[in-house]
């Protein structure tokens, strides 16, 4: 048996596969959804496993995605952290990029560093940009820093020296001294996090990784202990932000790699499903209880970036994290997003969320603020008999009480307001989808929209219509699809090295040497986990730019270049990618800035099973009818269809609602639904 658990901001999702490895078939799939239980997140997992009534002794693969890192950062609940850096650079965190999101924005707020100045200490040492030591490390400075950290009761230490991405020797020496004098305090060095240049981003990433280390390690240890006590005999794998799983020891040494742990798995699952159903171009939208996340998959390939920020907004520059992350745009719009009115009388949705407790007003748990879920209920887009999978009867009278103040302020009735709430939420999501498509040179019309999470199928037709996307895909178990995606992930390590070279034949041997060194390093890492070099698959990427540019584009290539022709092919790929992204290309020298190596060990994964079609019935069986306000598509009486009664080949013409345990799918008038061989719902406008 294989188990995956995804701890979200509102709900904890669990997927259990009873899998036959010999035939690669899935005998059964169990799912569970429980409330997320901060700060003891493992309790929600254990509750879900208990409700599933399975024996962990039968489980030979357990994957886990967690929001513990991102929550620790956003809620400022990490460890008291100290920083050791090169003399003269203690204020890198304070100076940052010295930029503003908007030059004339008087609401701009300068964010405070995670490490205050009195805990940012300097040591004598210097390495130049070539990696040459031009000033030896003065260990006496490290000893003095230790005394300060002891007096201040520091709980974690970050070490980031100038140009350590080229030569980590001095960072290693500092770490050895710290571990000798402070054996109980975790130490994170920048070379362990990422060996990519940009001093501020590197320092920020190292500090944030150290800041979250004690909390993450403590949480993972608690989780493992409870799973072992319940009978799990294998150490769980942890989902990383780069779309791969990793071992416990690997993530404990660099927790920041988990910053987008949960959302990444949904994108992985979408890519694997796309391969199965021959949909290689996908825009993936995951709407949960707290946030909406979206990403783009082109030709079956995920988009990976190491330029990632948290808490960036029109009034804040945010905190950069230089770690490989699936290129995801995340906004604070989910089922629990709270509706509010600003002093100017404008209606807003999110980013604040009601969470699982007290939750939306419909929960009747004391929540008296209207949310997106409440608006969907008022418009009839969620059938009350199937609310929360039929486990909870929505408290409609409580929604009416909660929305009454908005009616008074806006001078509108509750149903008009509910439609307005959903229109605003959809507009926010369209803007997010444009950030990962139109804004990066991709035409949404060339993609299918795959929607997951509890809210994705509720909003999909409105977003697809706005972006002229002709096909919506709602996969089986869409509401818990992020957890399911973890069962499709391989072991993965990303290595990046900044070494700037002009792309010429004369530098060909340098390129080969660097990539060989990186391959050897990953082989050594995997050997510690018991994996042989023959199991490792390599993927290669180059971050390239025109000489004189500041930033670069990521270019994939099939193998290390070994001939002038290989370099010609690489430069051609770069020109094409640059033109797609920026609409132009130049006839100037090209520079190779970062070497990016992906090393994977394939995990045997269950195939998406085709579903049997027991009869020749083509019309979906109707459970009942229900009046629905479809907003821009008009009001209509919708056919209610239970998803577990649908089989491949069945069709439905809108208006309709497809109900299931973890979500509901809206099929407005003018849309047509077909069930494919895998049980996915394919929704298209009738004129396509």
XYZ file of C-alpha atoms in Angstrom:
688
model
C 0.000 0.000 0.000
C 1.118 3.549 -0.755
C 0.091 6.595 1.230
C 0.466 10.321 0.540
C -0.479 13.128 2.913
C -0.726 16.830 2.076
C -1.084 19.340 4.898
C -2.744 22.465 3.517
C -3.663 25.760 5.125
C -7.233 24.607 5.827
C -7.460 20.861 5.199
C -5.162 17.842 5.390
C -5.628 15.465 2.446
C -4.778 11.759 2.440
C -4.679 9.379 -0.525
C -4.141 5.631 -0.103
C -3.353 3.393 -3.084
C -3.688 -0.365 -2.839
C -1.200 -1.082 -5.610
C -0.003 -4.263 -7.348
C 3.623 -3.630 -8.439
C 3.683 -6.685 -10.700
C 0.808 -5.586 -12.907
C 1.195 -1.851 -12.127
C -2.532 -1.704 -11.446
C -4.390 0.015 -8.630
C -6.788 -2.289 -6.810
C -8.457 0.508 -4.870
C -8.065 4.161 -3.915
C -9.099 5.565 -0.541
C -9.206 9.284 0.222
C -9.717 11.276 3.391
C -9.913 14.976 4.240
C -9.537 16.299 7.775
C -9.065 19.744 9.309
C -5.477 20.970 9.451
C -4.400 21.197 13.086
C -1.793 23.931 13.648
C 0.656 24.025 15.336
C 0.588 20.225 15.778
C 0.075 19.425 12.107
C 0.765 15.721 12.572
C -2.482 15.341 14.556
C -4.595 16.008 11.446
C -2.600 13.363 9.575
C -3.101 10.780 12.310
C -6.832 11.557 12.440
C -7.122 11.034 8.688
C -5.220 7.743 8.844
C -7.427 6.605 11.695
C -10.563 7.465 9.720
C -9.178 5.529 6.730
C -8.940 2.424 8.902
C -5.719 1.101 7.367
C -2.782 -0.657 8.986
C 0.482 1.239 8.471
C 2.330 -2.068 8.713
C 1.044 -2.779 5.193
C 2.417 0.512 3.838
C 5.738 0.340 1.996
C 5.751 3.896 0.613
C 4.735 7.012 2.549
C 5.089 10.529 1.096
C 4.391 13.744 2.952
C 3.948 17.348 1.876
C 3.822 20.055 4.483
C 3.186 23.773 4.927
C 5.195 23.902 8.158
C 8.054 25.899 6.549
C 5.954 28.522 4.764
C 3.724 28.894 7.835
C 6.734 29.395 10.116
C 7.946 32.172 7.803
C 4.650 33.980 7.281
C 3.627 33.707 10.936
C 7.153 34.519 12.244
C 7.211 31.391 14.406
C 10.731 30.188 13.555
C 13.855 30.090 15.695
C 15.877 32.975 17.053
C 18.603 33.068 14.417
C 22.118 34.482 14.253
C 24.128 35.233 11.114
C 27.890 35.030 10.555
C 29.172 36.746 7.428
C 32.251 38.360 5.878
C 33.508 41.551 7.536
C 31.753 44.543 5.989
C 28.648 42.619 4.874
C 26.486 42.358 7.990
C 23.980 44.819 6.530
C 23.321 42.971 3.267
C 19.924 41.883 4.640
C 19.094 45.480 5.549
C 20.256 47.072 2.292
C 18.625 44.315 0.204
C 18.167 45.432 -3.419
C 17.394 49.029 -2.398
C 14.394 48.895 -4.711
C 10.695 49.629 -4.433
C 7.857 47.751 -6.146
C 6.578 51.127 -7.340
C 8.809 54.211 -7.277
C 5.985 56.597 -6.391
C 4.117 54.281 -4.025
C 3.860 56.119 -0.702
C 2.361 53.030 0.934
C 5.605 51.097 0.508
C 6.780 49.472 3.746
C 10.377 48.357 4.268
C 10.283 44.875 5.765
C 12.378 44.040 8.792
C 15.100 41.378 8.308
C 14.572 38.008 9.973
C 17.855 38.549 11.851
C 18.216 41.822 13.805
C 21.493 43.733 13.443
C 22.914 42.782 16.857
C 22.750 39.100 15.838
C 24.461 39.675 12.473
C 28.151 39.223 13.233
C 31.243 39.578 11.046
C 34.447 37.547 10.700
C 37.739 38.377 9.010
C 37.945 36.345 5.780
C 37.801 37.050 2.070
C 37.387 35.017 -1.110
C 37.330 36.733 -4.493
C 34.909 36.094 -7.354
C 37.254 33.464 -8.805
C 37.080 31.434 -5.603
C 40.641 32.346 -4.528
C 41.306 32.935 -0.813
C 42.796 36.408 -0.479
C 42.381 36.635 3.300
C 42.516 33.658 5.636
C 39.696 33.012 8.074
C 40.266 34.412 11.576
C 38.805 31.755 13.888
C 39.045 34.076 16.904
C 36.181 36.088 15.357
C 34.070 32.926 15.222
C 34.795 32.289 18.910
C 33.663 35.825 19.779
C 30.464 35.313 17.794
C 29.800 32.124 19.745
C 29.909 34.069 23.023
C 27.362 36.566 21.707
C 25.079 33.789 20.495
C 25.256 32.054 23.874
C 24.404 35.271 25.710
C 21.482 35.920 23.345
C 20.163 32.317 23.499
C 20.322 31.924 19.727
C 18.562 28.749 18.483
C 19.932 28.497 14.909
C 22.891 29.958 12.991
C 23.218 30.915 9.333
C 26.652 31.252 7.707
C 27.029 33.177 4.444
C 30.447 34.355 3.259
C 31.237 36.467 0.229
C 31.673 34.385 -2.964
C 31.222 31.089 -1.091
C 29.252 29.853 -4.103
C 32.635 29.548 -5.884
C 34.615 28.228 -2.920
C 32.888 27.117 0.320
C 36.131 26.404 2.197
C 35.797 29.195 4.751
C 32.109 28.485 5.370
C 32.991 24.856 6.040
C 35.679 25.901 8.535
C 33.249 28.247 10.332
C 30.617 25.501 10.521
C 33.125 23.015 11.961
C 34.091 25.500 14.676
C 30.467 26.274 15.508
C 29.547 22.600 15.752
C 32.548 22.046 18.010
C 31.578 24.882 20.378
C 27.766 24.752 20.001
C 26.953 21.124 19.210
C 23.237 21.476 20.020
C 22.553 24.456 17.734
C 21.866 23.765 14.047
C 24.121 25.509 11.518
C 23.143 26.136 7.889
C 25.757 27.355 5.381
C 24.932 29.081 2.106
C 26.749 26.469 0.024
C 24.349 23.843 1.419
C 21.340 25.874 0.307
C 22.407 26.946 -3.172
C 25.656 27.768 -4.952
C 24.257 30.520 -7.118
C 25.492 34.103 -7.033
C 23.665 37.284 -5.866
C 24.773 38.144 -2.368
C 21.504 39.422 -0.930
C 19.398 36.559 -2.279
C 21.947 33.988 -1.085
C 22.093 35.499 2.404
C 18.301 35.754 2.640
C 17.868 32.107 1.589
C 20.421 30.854 4.106
C 18.890 32.858 6.947
C 15.362 31.643 6.171
C 16.560 28.040 5.995
C 18.262 28.360 9.400
C 15.238 30.191 10.830
C 12.948 27.254 10.002
C 15.366 24.419 10.854
C 14.550 23.724 14.557
C 10.784 23.857 13.999
C 10.953 21.667 10.870
C 13.256 19.075 12.435
C 11.107 18.916 15.582
C 7.918 18.518 13.520
C 9.351 15.800 11.258
C 10.722 13.891 14.258
C 7.312 14.005 15.956
C 5.603 12.836 12.781
C 8.021 9.949 12.260
C 7.673 8.837 15.892
C 3.868 8.769 15.668
C 3.921 6.923 12.333
C 6.328 4.330 13.724
C 4.155 3.873 16.795
C 1.246 3.197 14.430
C 3.275 0.522 12.635
C 5.036 2.259 9.709
C 8.256 0.339 9.018
C 9.701 2.627 6.327
C 10.929 6.200 6.762
C 8.602 8.619 4.965
C 9.707 10.628 1.951
C 9.200 14.388 2.022
C 7.905 16.420 -0.925
C 10.201 19.259 -1.992
C 9.442 22.508 -3.809
C 11.354 21.341 -6.908
C 8.779 18.661 -7.690
C 10.716 15.716 -6.299
C 10.677 13.762 -3.068
C 13.661 13.460 -0.758
C 14.804 11.671 2.365
C 14.315 12.988 5.873
C 18.023 13.651 6.421
C 18.322 15.636 3.200
C 15.458 18.005 4.009
C 16.510 18.425 7.636
C 19.841 19.838 6.423
C 18.063 22.416 4.215
C 14.406 22.969 5.227
C 13.898 25.883 2.850
C 13.653 23.291 0.074
C 10.154 22.581 1.485
C 8.840 26.145 1.122
C 6.324 25.128 -1.585
C 6.149 21.456 -0.637
C 2.384 20.953 -0.934
C 1.550 22.896 -4.125
C 4.455 21.301 -6.019
C 2.986 17.814 -5.750
C -0.241 18.805 -7.480
C 1.747 20.066 -10.469
C 3.708 16.794 -10.599
C 0.468 14.798 -10.597
C -0.913 16.997 -13.374
C 2.174 16.431 -15.538
C 1.927 12.646 -15.099
C -1.801 12.653 -15.845
C -1.121 14.775 -18.929
C 1.285 12.125 -20.224
C -1.327 9.403 -19.664
C -4.143 11.214 -21.512
C -1.896 12.842 -24.142
C -2.284 16.429 -22.949
C 1.268 17.812 -22.888
C 0.335 21.517 -22.627
C -1.457 22.249 -19.367
C -2.254 25.242 -17.217
C -2.784 23.832 -13.731
C -4.959 25.607 -11.169
C -5.207 24.370 -7.581
C -7.770 26.177 -5.409
C -7.734 25.144 -1.773
C -9.281 26.582 1.331
C -6.731 29.379 1.784
C -4.964 30.015 -1.530
C -5.099 29.462 -5.279
C -1.935 28.179 -6.952
C -1.245 27.938 -10.664
C 1.579 26.720 -12.880
C 2.246 25.966 -16.531
C 3.415 22.711 -18.125
C 4.732 22.936 -21.692
C 5.355 19.796 -23.762
C 5.120 17.743 -20.570
C 7.933 19.721 -18.892
C 7.638 21.593 -15.599
C 8.963 25.127 -15.283
C 11.594 25.418 -12.524
C 12.904 28.697 -11.149
C 15.332 29.656 -8.395
C 14.057 33.251 -8.259
C 11.306 32.921 -5.688
C 9.896 35.340 -3.114
C 7.563 35.216 -0.168
C 5.382 38.116 0.977
C 5.979 40.196 -2.165
C 3.153 42.669 -2.756
C 2.536 46.111 -4.254
C 3.686 47.631 -0.965
C 6.459 45.192 0.015
C 9.526 43.926 -1.831
C 9.241 40.488 -0.208
C 11.982 38.079 0.900
C 13.869 36.210 -1.848
C 14.556 32.478 -1.572
C 17.185 31.084 -3.917
C 16.161 27.454 -4.116
C 14.766 25.445 -7.060
C 10.984 25.739 -7.011
C 8.345 24.803 -9.544
C 7.322 28.121 -11.070
C 4.082 28.658 -9.161
C 2.018 31.803 -8.732
C 0.086 31.789 -5.470
C -2.609 34.237 -4.378
C -4.729 34.494 -1.251
C -8.006 33.401 -2.838
C -9.528 30.110 -1.700
C -12.763 28.703 -0.382
C -12.192 30.287 3.028
C -11.086 33.720 1.732
C -12.784 36.453 3.753
C -14.852 39.160 2.050
C -14.292 42.738 3.259
C -14.930 46.347 2.286
C -12.157 48.967 2.294
C -12.644 52.567 3.551
C -13.492 53.633 0.002
C -16.411 51.201 -0.175
C -14.705 48.732 -2.512
C -15.406 45.008 -2.112
C -12.397 42.664 -1.705
C -11.957 38.898 -1.469
C -8.956 37.607 0.542
C -6.109 37.267 1.202
C -7.183 36.666 4.816
C -8.781 33.264 5.344
C -11.250 31.869 7.848
C -9.301 28.573 7.837
C -10.908 25.388 9.119
C -11.793 26.956 12.483
C -14.004 28.936 12.683
C -14.189 28.508 8.893
C -16.819 29.981 6.560
C -20.106 31.197 8.016
C -21.730 28.063 6.547
C -19.811 25.884 9.026
C -21.770 27.313 11.944
C -18.640 27.196 14.124
C -18.702 30.854 15.109
C -17.425 32.308 11.847
C -19.377 35.487 11.076
C -17.408 36.725 8.058
C -18.569 35.883 4.549
C -16.228 33.762 2.424
C -16.031 32.493 -1.165
C -17.597 29.200 -0.043
C -20.595 31.052 1.406
C -21.032 32.943 -1.880
C -20.960 29.683 -3.858
C -23.662 28.270 -1.575
C -25.891 31.341 -1.977
C -25.559 31.114 -5.771
C -26.427 27.416 -5.656
C -23.100 26.320 -7.137
C -22.616 24.036 -4.121
C -25.594 21.751 -3.439
C -26.374 21.778 0.322
C -26.961 17.993 0.384
C -23.368 17.438 -0.764
C -21.633 20.147 1.263
C -18.325 18.813 2.636
C -19.084 15.506 0.953
C -22.484 15.345 2.627
C -20.882 15.179 6.082
C -22.069 18.643 7.096
C -25.325 20.483 6.532
C -24.490 24.122 5.708
C -25.857 26.725 8.082
C -27.606 28.941 5.524
C -29.219 31.180 8.154
C -25.752 31.947 9.526
C -24.631 33.021 6.028
C -27.614 35.399 5.884
C -26.624 36.900 9.242
C -22.979 37.253 8.176
C -23.810 38.956 4.875
C -26.374 41.385 6.368
C -23.743 44.080 7.215
C -22.501 43.941 3.598
C -26.065 44.393 2.313
C -26.402 47.507 4.455
C -23.027 48.965 3.418
C -23.389 48.259 -0.301
C -27.129 48.766 -0.664
C -27.505 45.475 -2.527
C -29.245 42.198 -1.777
C -27.349 39.117 -0.640
C -27.579 37.342 -3.997
C -26.169 40.281 -5.937
C -23.316 40.492 -3.428
C -22.636 36.756 -3.691
C -22.321 37.043 -7.481
C -20.047 40.056 -7.040
C -17.839 38.124 -4.598
C -17.385 35.287 -7.080
C -16.747 37.713 -9.943
C -13.968 39.387 -7.939
C -12.480 36.032 -6.893
C -12.489 34.892 -10.534
C -10.841 38.139 -11.661
C -8.077 37.639 -9.090
C -7.499 34.108 -10.379
C -7.461 35.212 -14.025
C -4.723 37.706 -13.181
C -2.709 34.920 -11.531
C -3.161 32.667 -14.590
C -1.937 35.475 -16.847
C 1.245 35.790 -14.787
C 2.287 32.236 -15.663
C 1.052 32.319 -19.279
C 0.513 35.579 -21.183
C 3.120 37.510 -19.199
C 5.736 34.869 -20.063
C 4.996 34.639 -23.761
C 2.540 31.706 -23.731
C -0.863 31.788 -25.422
C -3.489 30.233 -23.086
C -5.425 29.031 -26.150
C -2.650 26.491 -26.749
C -3.296 24.840 -23.367
C -5.917 22.828 -21.510
C -6.956 24.049 -18.056
C -6.569 21.279 -15.456
C -8.264 22.196 -12.179
C -7.714 20.561 -8.808
C -8.355 21.271 -5.145
C -11.728 21.680 -3.521
C -12.440 24.959 -5.327
C -10.863 24.452 -8.758
C -13.858 22.806 -10.494
C -16.214 25.458 -9.078
C -14.449 28.334 -10.837
C -12.936 26.717 -13.945
C -15.548 27.631 -16.627
C -15.377 31.332 -15.778
C -11.580 31.405 -15.995
C -11.461 29.340 -19.191
C -14.026 31.603 -20.869
C -12.046 34.722 -19.942
C -8.753 33.295 -21.287
C -10.332 31.582 -24.330
C -9.186 28.143 -23.171
C -11.235 25.550 -25.036
C -10.888 22.536 -22.692
C -11.221 22.047 -18.938
C -10.010 18.825 -17.301
C -11.286 17.799 -13.868
C -9.337 14.675 -12.826
C -10.569 11.861 -10.630
C -10.148 12.769 -6.932
C -9.587 16.406 -7.909
C -10.170 17.596 -4.340
C -7.192 15.628 -2.984
C -5.083 15.651 -6.141
C -2.050 17.315 -4.525
C -1.677 14.371 -2.180
C -2.123 11.953 -5.077
C 0.628 13.762 -7.006
C 3.202 12.799 -4.366
C 2.787 9.175 -5.387
C 3.920 10.207 -8.888
C 7.109 12.019 -7.813
C 10.673 10.736 -8.197
C 13.607 11.316 -5.872
C 15.174 14.553 -7.085
C 18.184 16.758 -6.333
C 18.934 20.078 -8.036
C 22.467 21.470 -8.144
C 23.243 24.977 -9.396
C 26.702 26.492 -9.911
C 27.429 30.063 -10.942
C 30.487 30.244 -13.200
C 30.266 32.831 -15.967
C 31.785 31.874 -19.319
C 31.325 33.134 -22.859
C 29.865 30.332 -24.954
C 32.813 29.551 -27.239
C 34.577 26.408 -28.412
C 37.620 27.440 -26.349
C 35.554 27.030 -23.154
C 34.051 23.665 -24.116
C 36.358 21.668 -21.830
C 35.422 23.934 -18.885
C 31.735 23.206 -19.434
C 32.412 19.475 -19.473
C 34.545 19.610 -16.308
C 31.951 21.587 -14.307
C 29.114 19.248 -15.271
C 31.242 16.176 -14.485
C 32.023 17.573 -11.006
C 28.328 18.210 -10.396
C 27.394 14.715 -11.539
C 29.978 13.230 -9.172
C 28.605 15.266 -6.253
C 25.053 14.011 -6.805
C 26.293 10.432 -7.125
C 27.964 10.808 -3.709
C 24.784 12.228 -2.178
C 22.629 9.408 -3.474
C 25.181 6.809 -2.376
C 24.583 7.945 1.229
C 20.921 6.962 0.767
C 21.844 3.592 -0.708
C 21.329 4.370 -4.402
C 23.757 3.191 -7.068
C 24.995 5.535 -9.811
C 23.260 3.382 -12.439
C 19.879 4.396 -10.954
C 20.483 8.113 -11.497
C 19.020 9.995 -14.463
C 20.474 13.416 -15.279
C 18.779 16.435 -16.830
C 20.772 19.494 -17.895
C 19.898 23.193 -17.978
C 21.880 26.338 -18.734
C 21.021 29.818 -17.460
C 22.175 31.988 -20.368
C 22.114 35.651 -21.357
C 23.406 38.067 -23.942
C 26.634 39.743 -22.818
C 25.723 42.955 -21.016
C 22.401 41.692 -19.665
C 21.744 41.326 -15.955
C 19.316 38.404 -15.915
C 19.056 35.219 -17.947
C 16.742 32.547 -19.353
C 16.840 28.833 -18.555
C 17.599 26.593 -21.523
C 17.306 22.768 -21.378
C 19.769 20.620 -23.311
C 19.891 16.826 -23.697
C 23.493 16.016 -22.670
C 26.776 17.725 -21.736
C 28.153 19.513 -24.833
C 31.045 17.603 -26.386
C 31.456 19.246 -29.802
C 31.120 22.626 -31.561
C 27.803 21.388 -32.996
C 26.451 20.821 -29.489
C 27.321 24.441 -28.624
C 25.622 25.651 -31.820
C 22.489 23.712 -30.884
C 22.591 25.199 -27.378
C 22.908 28.789 -28.645
C 20.061 28.198 -31.118
C 17.866 26.998 -28.244
C 18.827 30.105 -26.265
C 17.931 32.485 -29.125
C 14.542 30.781 -29.513
C 13.749 30.852 -25.797
C 14.864 34.484 -25.439
C 12.715 35.546 -28.404
C 9.680 33.674 -27.071
C 10.034 35.331 -23.692
C 11.180 38.833 -24.698
C 10.171 39.024 -28.426
C 13.703 39.782 -29.708
C 17.150 38.279 -30.207
C 20.589 39.898 -30.586
C 23.771 39.210 -32.485
C 26.157 39.630 -29.550
C 28.256 37.162 -27.508
C 26.297 34.769 -25.279
C 27.251 33.981 -21.685
C 26.636 30.780 -19.746
C 25.962 31.987 -16.190
C 24.563 29.075 -14.158
C 25.014 25.352 -14.623
C 21.868 23.565 -13.450
C 21.916 19.797 -13.024
C 18.852 17.743 -12.081
C 19.565 14.242 -10.758
C 16.597 11.888 -10.391
C 16.145 8.377 -9.097
C 12.946 6.988 -10.521
C 10.401 5.691 -8.041
C 8.109 2.954 -9.289
C 4.783 4.699 -9.490
C 1.208 3.588 -10.032
C -0.239 4.270 -13.450
C -3.421 6.273 -13.748
C -5.938 3.439 -14.176
C -8.434 3.386 -17.007
C -11.960 2.900 -15.756
C -14.345 0.208 -16.977
C -17.470 1.129 -18.887
C -19.994 -1.453 -17.664
C -22.831 -0.471 -19.969
C -23.571 1.416 -23.165
C -25.430 4.214 -21.425
C -24.213 7.583 -22.698
C -26.399 10.007 -20.775
C -25.302 10.860 -17.242
C -27.759 9.597 -14.596
C -29.545 12.544 -12.992
C -29.770 12.619 -9.176
C -32.077 15.623 -9.136
C -32.391 19.279 -10.084
C -31.376 22.468 -8.328
C -31.696 26.196 -9.175
C -28.277 27.776 -9.783
C -27.173 31.316 -10.505
C -24.299 30.831 -12.965
C -23.402 34.534 -12.967
C -22.421 35.687 -16.469
C -23.922 32.457 -17.895
C -27.353 33.212 -16.442
C -29.759 31.517 -14.021
C -30.934 27.989 -14.752
C -32.157 24.776 -13.180
C -29.125 22.484 -13.118
C -29.082 18.704 -13.349
C -27.381 17.208 -10.282
C -25.114 14.254 -11.102
C -23.155 12.112 -8.630
C -19.664 11.673 -9.967
C -19.232 8.117 -8.733
C -22.170 7.135 -10.981
C -20.391 8.411 -14.106
C -18.534 5.981 -16.389
C -16.379 6.548 -19.497
C -18.316 7.743 -22.524
C -21.127 9.414 -20.585
C -22.044 12.966 -21.499
C -23.935 15.893 -20.016
C -25.023 19.178 -21.536
C -25.050 22.116 -19.158
C -26.489 23.410 -16.952
C -25.312 20.865 -14.413
C -23.513 20.252 -11.128
C -21.278 17.196 -10.690
C -21.063 16.410 -6.967
C -18.513 14.247 -5.158
C -16.964 13.878 -1.704
C -14.223 16.518 -2.012
C -15.497 19.084 -4.539
C -18.256 20.084 -6.968
C -17.884 20.747 -10.698
C -19.889 23.545 -12.318
C -21.111 22.953 -15.904
C -22.800 26.235 -16.947
C -25.325 26.583 -19.778
C -23.517 26.442 -23.110
C -20.932 23.893 -21.903
C -20.707 20.200 -22.704
C -19.189 17.484 -20.470
C -17.697 14.139 -21.503
C -16.168 11.430 -19.297
C -12.928 10.062 -20.783
C -11.477 6.543 -20.420
C -9.684 7.472 -17.173
C -12.798 8.942 -15.571
C -11.684 12.560 -16.024
C -14.350 15.159 -16.772
C -13.645 17.013 -20.029
C -15.659 20.231 -20.242
C -15.823 22.333 -23.392
C -17.984 25.160 -24.745
C -20.605 23.713 -27.066
C -19.353 25.801 -30.006
C -15.900 24.100 -29.951
